[in-house]
Structure formats: C-alpha cells, structure tokens
C-alpha cells in the first residue's frame, strides 16, 4: 500500500497507514508522524505498517533514531520498524512492556521528554485513567501538539450505516472530537488529568496532529479545548 509522507509543518511529516482494528475492534484509519530533530536524526511517532515506499521516504529525511508508541494500543507495527531499524531506540508507553513481552524496549516514556529529543519536543503523560495513560507531545518548531487516542476526529460517515455504533461512538467524530466515551469514564482521577491538560494548554499550540481523523492545521489550542470539554467543562 502506498503511504507517502506529507509535510505537516517545518521538520514534521505525516504518513497515512492502512485501516486497522483498534478501539473495541472498530476499523480505524491510522496515521504516523516523522519529526526531524535539530541534530538531523528522526523521531518516529506511532509508526504505521512499513512499506518499501514508506521506508524509502523516511530514509530520505534522515536516520531513524527513535521509535515511539504514544499509548499501549499503538504498538502493532513497532516490531517491523525495530527490525528494519535495529539501531533505533524503541520507547514503550505506560503498560506496553507488559503487553508486548516479545519486544525489547530501550526506554520508557516519562512525564518529561527524554534527553535525546528534549531540545525539540516537550512531553506530558496524561494520568488519571485506570485503563490507559497516553503520552502527548509538542513539537516546538512547528508548534504542533500530537495526540493519539485522546483526540479522535473521524468523519461522521466513517462507520457506514451502523447507526447504533455511531450513536455509541459519538464524541470521536467531527465536529465534536475527543476521546472515546468509555475511556473518558475511566478517568476517575480528574485532578491528575486536568493538571496534565493544563501543562498541555500552556504550550503555544497552532497545529494538532492526531492519529485518527482530521487534524487541525490552525487554531490548535481551541481545537484541544473543544476536545476536552468533558474534562474541563464547557
Ligand atoms: Fe488509536
């Protein structure tokens, strides 16, 4: 499958992957990001299926240094990327080591950026859920906040005629993006989650890159606030 990289901003590219079953087994479109760090190496976020064409494009941008999974649902293609780039460091999101005992990780995402990418990216773990903790990133050069499943923004017709499912999944679709309702309900420590979101909203966000659905290319901070009215209040 063709998965060309598209420029999303200065030193940041996105690649569209195939549709895979993610949350609750529903078919989801997938998207990855490639960021060129100021030392010229590449930070690969939530890698999608690796084709020869995609590998060629990535290689043309620089040397892959980091492979990063933002949450423990985004792990499907880490193994094939690590095989293709054995010298890259593979970073686990919270809980992923337990799920993927077959993979050898080189590090864990913390509540602050690793020193390898701290010059270019900031990072926050959104705690507060007993189900899943996601790492959210901010790429300073392009003023892009990067979310995986905390903000989903699927087209309204994505799930076809399954109206029951559409009703159930409302809240992850245009024009009301957000986290799936089942996951929202698991954030029983709202104080922790709000503290993390407060740090995120301190970033000078212009763009918002997400894994599933339409990203925001302007007014990013308003897009983030709108996606978290369930946490912040309207
Ligand atoms: Fe996802």
mmCIF file of C-alpha atoms and ligand atoms in Angstrom:
data_model
loop_
_atom_site.group_PDB
_atom_site.id
_atom_site.type_symbol
_atom_site.label_atom_id
_atom_site.label_comp_id
_atom_site.label_asym_id
_atom_site.label_seq_id
_atom_site.Cartn_x
_atom_site.Cartn_y
_atom_site.Cartn_z
ATOM 1 C CA UNK A 1 0.000 0.000 0.000
ATOM 2 C CA UNK A 2 1.250 3.437 -0.856
ATOM 3 C CA UNK A 3 1.876 5.592 2.180
ATOM 4 C CA UNK A 4 3.684 8.724 1.074
ATOM 5 C CA UNK A 5 4.803 11.186 3.702
ATOM 6 C CA UNK A 6 3.236 14.628 3.589
ATOM 7 C CA UNK A 7 4.743 17.720 5.126
ATOM 8 C CA UNK A 8 2.660 18.885 8.082
ATOM 9 C CA UNK A 9 4.909 21.755 9.128
ATOM 10 C CA UNK A 10 8.605 22.590 9.457
ATOM 11 C CA UNK A 11 10.530 19.342 10.079
ATOM 12 C CA UNK A 12 7.374 17.292 10.651
ATOM 13 C CA UNK A 13 5.710 14.878 8.232
ATOM 14 C CA UNK A 14 2.687 12.597 8.424
ATOM 15 C CA UNK A 15 2.156 9.207 6.839
ATOM 16 C CA UNK A 16 -1.238 7.581 6.383
ATOM 17 C CA UNK A 17 -1.358 3.872 7.150
ATOM 18 C CA UNK A 18 -3.891 1.162 6.438
ATOM 19 C CA UNK A 19 -7.145 0.772 8.335
ATOM 20 C CA UNK A 20 -6.694 -1.468 11.386
ATOM 21 C CA UNK A 21 -8.975 -2.643 14.200
ATOM 22 C CA UNK A 22 -8.062 -0.507 17.216
ATOM 23 C CA UNK A 23 -10.523 0.581 19.822
ATOM 24 C CA UNK A 24 -13.245 -2.008 20.614
ATOM 25 C CA UNK A 25 -12.348 -3.789 17.393
ATOM 26 C CA UNK A 26 -13.682 -0.989 15.211
ATOM 27 C CA UNK A 27 -11.865 -0.225 11.968
ATOM 28 C CA UNK A 28 -9.730 2.892 12.384
ATOM 29 C CA UNK A 29 -7.685 4.874 9.875
ATOM 30 C CA UNK A 30 -4.099 5.233 11.105
ATOM 31 C CA UNK A 31 -1.524 7.997 10.858
ATOM 32 C CA UNK A 32 2.085 8.294 11.913
ATOM 33 C CA UNK A 33 4.409 11.246 12.308
ATOM 34 C CA UNK A 34 8.077 11.691 11.499
ATOM 35 C CA UNK A 35 9.928 14.560 13.130
ATOM 36 C CA UNK A 36 13.410 15.643 12.170
ATOM 37 C CA UNK A 37 15.252 16.663 15.321
ATOM 38 C CA UNK A 38 17.746 19.505 15.305
ATOM 39 C CA UNK A 39 20.644 17.029 15.202
ATOM 40 C CA UNK A 40 19.226 15.680 11.920
ATOM 41 C CA UNK A 41 18.013 12.357 13.316
ATOM 42 C CA UNK A 42 14.395 11.196 13.119
ATOM 43 C CA UNK A 43 11.797 10.699 15.841
ATOM 44 C CA UNK A 44 9.089 8.330 14.593
ATOM 45 C CA UNK A 45 5.751 8.572 16.410
ATOM 46 C CA UNK A 46 3.196 5.765 16.269
ATOM 47 C CA UNK A 47 4.611 4.036 13.201
ATOM 48 C CA UNK A 48 2.134 2.548 10.714
ATOM 49 C CA UNK A 49 2.721 -0.502 8.513
ATOM 50 C CA UNK A 50 6.134 -0.205 6.874
ATOM 51 C CA UNK A 51 6.179 -0.491 3.092
ATOM 52 C CA UNK A 52 9.254 -0.233 0.882
ATOM 53 C CA UNK A 53 7.988 3.092 -0.423
ATOM 54 C CA UNK A 54 7.452 4.488 3.066
ATOM 55 C CA UNK A 55 10.879 3.278 4.179
ATOM 56 C CA UNK A 56 12.468 4.972 1.192
ATOM 57 C CA UNK A 57 10.796 8.274 2.031
ATOM 58 C CA UNK A 58 11.733 8.067 5.700
ATOM 59 C CA UNK A 59 15.337 7.264 4.808
ATOM 60 C CA UNK A 60 15.491 10.272 2.537
ATOM 61 C CA UNK A 61 14.712 12.528 5.524
ATOM 62 C CA UNK A 62 17.409 11.286 7.867
ATOM 63 C CA UNK A 63 18.480 8.485 10.167
ATOM 64 C CA UNK A 64 15.767 6.916 12.323
ATOM 65 C CA UNK A 65 16.888 7.344 15.939
ATOM 66 C CA UNK A 66 13.707 6.881 17.998
ATOM 67 C CA UNK A 67 10.600 4.703 17.630
ATOM 68 C CA UNK A 68 7.837 5.802 19.983
ATOM 69 C CA UNK A 69 4.437 4.378 20.909
ATOM 70 C CA UNK A 70 2.186 7.072 22.442
ATOM 71 C CA UNK A 71 -0.096 4.608 24.244
ATOM 72 C CA UNK A 72 -0.363 0.856 24.655
ATOM 73 C CA UNK A 73 -2.896 0.485 21.837
ATOM 74 C CA UNK A 74 -0.421 1.889 19.318
ATOM 75 C CA UNK A 75 2.035 -0.965 19.093
ATOM 76 C CA UNK A 76 1.022 -3.010 16.064
ATOM 77 C CA UNK A 77 3.957 -2.127 13.827
ATOM 78 C CA UNK A 78 6.751 -1.487 16.323
ATOM 79 C CA UNK A 79 8.289 -4.905 15.718
ATOM 80 C CA UNK A 80 8.668 -4.489 11.979
ATOM 81 C CA UNK A 81 10.130 -0.993 12.401
ATOM 82 C CA UNK A 82 12.600 -2.195 15.014
ATOM 83 C CA UNK A 83 13.623 -4.993 12.641
ATOM 84 C CA UNK A 84 14.115 -2.504 9.816
ATOM 85 C CA UNK A 85 15.941 -0.036 12.090
ATOM 86 C CA UNK A 86 17.802 -2.149 14.655
ATOM 87 C CA UNK A 87 19.930 0.801 15.785
ATOM 88 C CA UNK A 88 16.902 2.936 16.642
ATOM 89 C CA UNK A 89 15.785 3.131 20.284
ATOM 90 C CA UNK A 90 12.335 1.736 20.931
ATOM 91 C CA UNK A 91 10.322 3.548 23.628
ATOM 92 C CA UNK A 92 7.394 1.976 25.477
ATOM 93 C CA UNK A 93 4.299 3.850 26.550
ATOM 94 C CA UNK A 94 2.945 3.095 30.046
ATOM 95 C CA UNK A 95 1.768 -0.524 30.238
ATOM 96 C CA UNK A 96 3.151 -1.567 26.863
ATOM 97 C CA UNK A 97 6.030 -3.686 28.128
ATOM 98 C CA UNK A 98 3.503 -5.990 29.756
ATOM 99 C CA UNK A 99 1.513 -6.298 26.519
ATOM 100 C CA UNK A 100 4.468 -6.797 24.204
ATOM 101 C CA UNK A 101 6.858 -9.078 26.018
ATOM 102 C CA UNK A 102 8.166 -10.135 22.604
ATOM 103 C CA UNK A 103 9.707 -6.696 22.015
ATOM 104 C CA UNK A 104 12.925 -5.428 23.530
ATOM 105 C CA UNK A 105 12.452 -1.834 24.598
ATOM 106 C CA UNK A 106 15.293 0.635 25.049
ATOM 107 C CA UNK A 107 13.391 3.110 27.210
ATOM 108 C CA UNK A 108 10.072 4.176 28.700
ATOM 109 C CA UNK A 109 8.167 7.374 28.095
ATOM 110 C CA UNK A 110 8.134 9.517 31.225
ATOM 111 C CA UNK A 111 6.347 12.667 32.294
ATOM 112 C CA UNK A 112 9.091 14.760 30.713
ATOM 113 C CA UNK A 113 10.916 14.429 27.392
ATOM 114 C CA UNK A 114 13.867 12.086 27.087
ATOM 115 C CA UNK A 115 17.150 13.965 26.812
ATOM 116 C CA UNK A 116 17.514 12.631 23.275
ATOM 117 C CA UNK A 117 14.630 14.743 21.995
ATOM 118 C CA UNK A 118 14.154 17.350 24.748
ATOM 119 C CA UNK A 119 15.696 20.083 22.600
ATOM 120 C CA UNK A 120 12.878 19.775 20.059
ATOM 121 C CA UNK A 121 9.909 18.170 21.794
ATOM 122 C CA UNK A 122 8.078 18.529 25.078
ATOM 123 C CA UNK A 123 6.063 15.661 26.518
ATOM 124 C CA UNK A 124 3.332 15.069 29.104
ATOM 125 C CA UNK A 125 1.793 11.840 30.385
ATOM 126 C CA UNK A 126 -1.954 12.227 30.809
ATOM 127 C CA UNK A 127 -2.545 10.359 34.053
ATOM 128 C CA UNK A 128 -5.856 9.901 35.814
ATOM 129 C CA UNK A 129 -7.358 6.889 33.988
ATOM 130 C CA UNK A 130 -7.258 3.397 35.434
ATOM 131 C CA UNK A 131 -7.309 1.990 31.882
ATOM 132 C CA UNK A 132 -4.639 3.766 29.849
ATOM 133 C CA UNK A 133 -2.079 6.566 30.082
ATOM 134 C CA UNK A 134 -1.163 8.390 26.886
ATOM 135 C CA UNK A 135 1.927 10.442 26.168
ATOM 136 C CA UNK A 136 1.196 13.751 24.427
ATOM 137 C CA UNK A 137 3.983 15.558 22.606
ATOM 138 C CA UNK A 138 4.657 19.107 21.463
ATOM 139 C CA UNK A 139 6.970 19.855 18.556
ATOM 140 C CA UNK A 140 8.279 23.347 19.120
ATOM 141 C CA UNK A 141 9.477 24.144 15.597
ATOM 142 C CA UNK A 142 6.040 23.582 14.075
ATOM 143 C CA UNK A 143 4.026 24.400 17.224
ATOM 144 C CA UNK A 144 2.278 21.069 16.830
ATOM 145 C CA UNK A 145 0.639 19.132 19.671
ATOM 146 C CA UNK A 146 0.491 15.401 18.931
ATOM 147 C CA UNK A 147 -2.303 13.192 20.288
ATOM 148 C CA UNK A 148 -3.086 9.539 19.597
ATOM 149 C CA UNK A 149 -6.438 8.454 21.048
ATOM 150 C CA UNK A 150 -7.158 11.311 23.455
ATOM 151 C CA UNK A 151 -8.436 13.284 20.450
ATOM 152 C CA UNK A 152 -10.148 11.379 17.665
ATOM 153 C CA UNK A 153 -11.947 13.238 14.895
ATOM 154 C CA UNK A 154 -13.416 10.754 12.428
ATOM 155 C CA UNK A 155 -15.698 11.671 9.529
ATOM 156 C CA UNK A 156 -19.344 11.207 10.508
ATOM 157 C CA UNK A 157 -19.889 8.561 7.840
ATOM 158 C CA UNK A 158 -16.807 6.551 8.824
ATOM 159 C CA UNK A 159 -18.718 3.682 10.410
ATOM 160 C CA UNK A 160 -21.137 3.379 7.499
ATOM 161 C CA UNK A 161 -24.709 2.504 8.247
ATOM 162 C CA UNK A 162 -24.101 1.181 11.729
ATOM 163 C CA UNK A 163 -26.205 3.837 13.363
ATOM 164 C CA UNK A 164 -26.128 2.185 16.749
ATOM 165 C CA UNK A 165 -22.374 2.255 16.789
ATOM 166 C CA UNK A 166 -22.300 5.798 15.541
ATOM 167 C CA UNK A 167 -24.508 6.840 18.443
ATOM 168 C CA UNK A 168 -22.312 4.971 20.883
ATOM 169 C CA UNK A 169 -19.149 6.434 19.494
ATOM 170 C CA UNK A 170 -20.413 9.982 19.168
ATOM 171 C CA UNK A 171 -17.760 12.173 20.707
ATOM 172 C CA UNK A 172 -14.923 10.956 18.499
ATOM 173 C CA UNK A 173 -16.342 12.414 15.288
ATOM 174 C CA UNK A 174 -16.467 15.737 13.526
ATOM 175 C CA UNK A 175 -17.445 18.309 14.680
ATOM 176 C CA UNK A 176 -17.056 17.037 18.251
ATOM 177 C CA UNK A 177 -13.655 15.390 18.518
ATOM 178 C CA UNK A 178 -12.467 13.774 21.716
ATOM 179 C CA UNK A 179 -11.560 10.566 23.477
ATOM 180 C CA UNK A 180 -13.893 7.554 23.239
ATOM 181 C CA UNK A 181 -16.596 7.791 25.907
ATOM 182 C CA UNK A 182 -15.631 4.518 27.550
ATOM 183 C CA UNK A 183 -12.129 5.829 28.078
ATOM 184 C CA UNK A 184 -13.371 9.202 29.377
ATOM 185 C CA UNK A 185 -15.336 7.351 32.032
ATOM 186 C CA UNK A 186 -12.151 5.661 33.248
ATOM 187 C CA UNK A 187 -10.553 8.985 34.238
ATOM 188 C CA UNK A 188 -11.528 8.725 37.866
ATOM 189 C CA UNK A 189 -8.705 10.994 38.999
ATOM 190 C CA UNK A 190 -9.842 14.147 37.246
ATOM 191 C CA UNK A 191 -7.439 16.317 39.180
ATOM 192 C CA UNK A 192 -4.438 14.486 37.709
ATOM 193 C CA UNK A 193 -5.880 14.599 34.217
ATOM 194 C CA UNK A 194 -6.655 18.308 34.478
ATOM 195 C CA UNK A 195 -3.135 19.008 35.709
ATOM 196 C CA UNK A 196 -1.706 17.243 32.649
ATOM 197 C CA UNK A 197 -4.056 19.105 30.337
ATOM 198 C CA UNK A 198 -3.054 22.362 31.991
ATOM 199 C CA UNK A 199 0.546 21.701 31.055
ATOM 200 C CA UNK A 200 -0.518 20.889 27.500
ATOM 201 C CA UNK A 201 -2.540 24.086 27.180
ATOM 202 C CA UNK A 202 0.493 26.099 28.290
ATOM 203 C CA UNK A 203 2.157 25.138 25.014
ATOM 204 C CA UNK A 204 1.839 27.694 22.176
ATOM 205 C CA UNK A 205 -0.180 25.233 20.065
ATOM 206 C CA UNK A 206 -1.024 26.156 16.481
ATOM 207 C CA UNK A 207 -1.471 22.740 14.872
ATOM 208 C CA UNK A 208 -2.801 19.493 16.311
ATOM 209 C CA UNK A 209 -1.759 16.210 14.768
ATOM 210 C CA UNK A 210 -3.907 13.192 15.665
ATOM 211 C CA UNK A 211 -3.769 9.507 14.742
ATOM 212 C CA UNK A 212 -7.389 9.023 13.744
ATOM 213 C CA UNK A 213 -9.313 11.529 11.655
ATOM 214 C CA UNK A 214 -8.942 15.131 10.654
ATOM 215 C CA UNK A 215 -6.095 17.083 12.290
ATOM 216 C CA UNK A 216 -6.150 20.827 12.992
ATOM 217 C CA UNK A 217 -3.836 22.979 10.902
ATOM 218 C CA UNK A 218 -4.697 26.242 12.676
ATOM 219 C CA UNK A 219 -6.328 27.414 15.942
ATOM 220 C CA UNK A 220 -4.898 24.339 17.587
ATOM 221 C CA UNK A 221 -5.396 25.411 21.162
ATOM 222 C CA UNK A 222 -9.134 25.937 20.607
ATOM 223 C CA UNK A 223 -9.293 22.502 18.965
ATOM 224 C CA UNK A 224 -7.714 20.942 22.059
ATOM 225 C CA UNK A 225 -10.019 22.787 24.454
ATOM 226 C CA UNK A 226 -13.051 21.687 22.433
ATOM 227 C CA UNK A 227 -11.884 18.064 22.571
ATOM 228 C CA UNK A 228 -11.601 18.174 26.363
ATOM 229 C CA UNK A 229 -14.831 19.865 27.400
ATOM 230 C CA UNK A 230 -15.654 16.535 29.062
ATOM 231 C CA UNK A 231 -12.730 17.153 31.400
ATOM 232 C CA UNK A 232 -12.625 20.939 31.640
ATOM 233 C CA UNK A 233 -16.331 21.734 31.480
ATOM 234 C CA UNK A 234 -17.669 23.858 28.627
HETATM 235 FE FE1 LIG B 1 -5.535 4.795 18.303
#
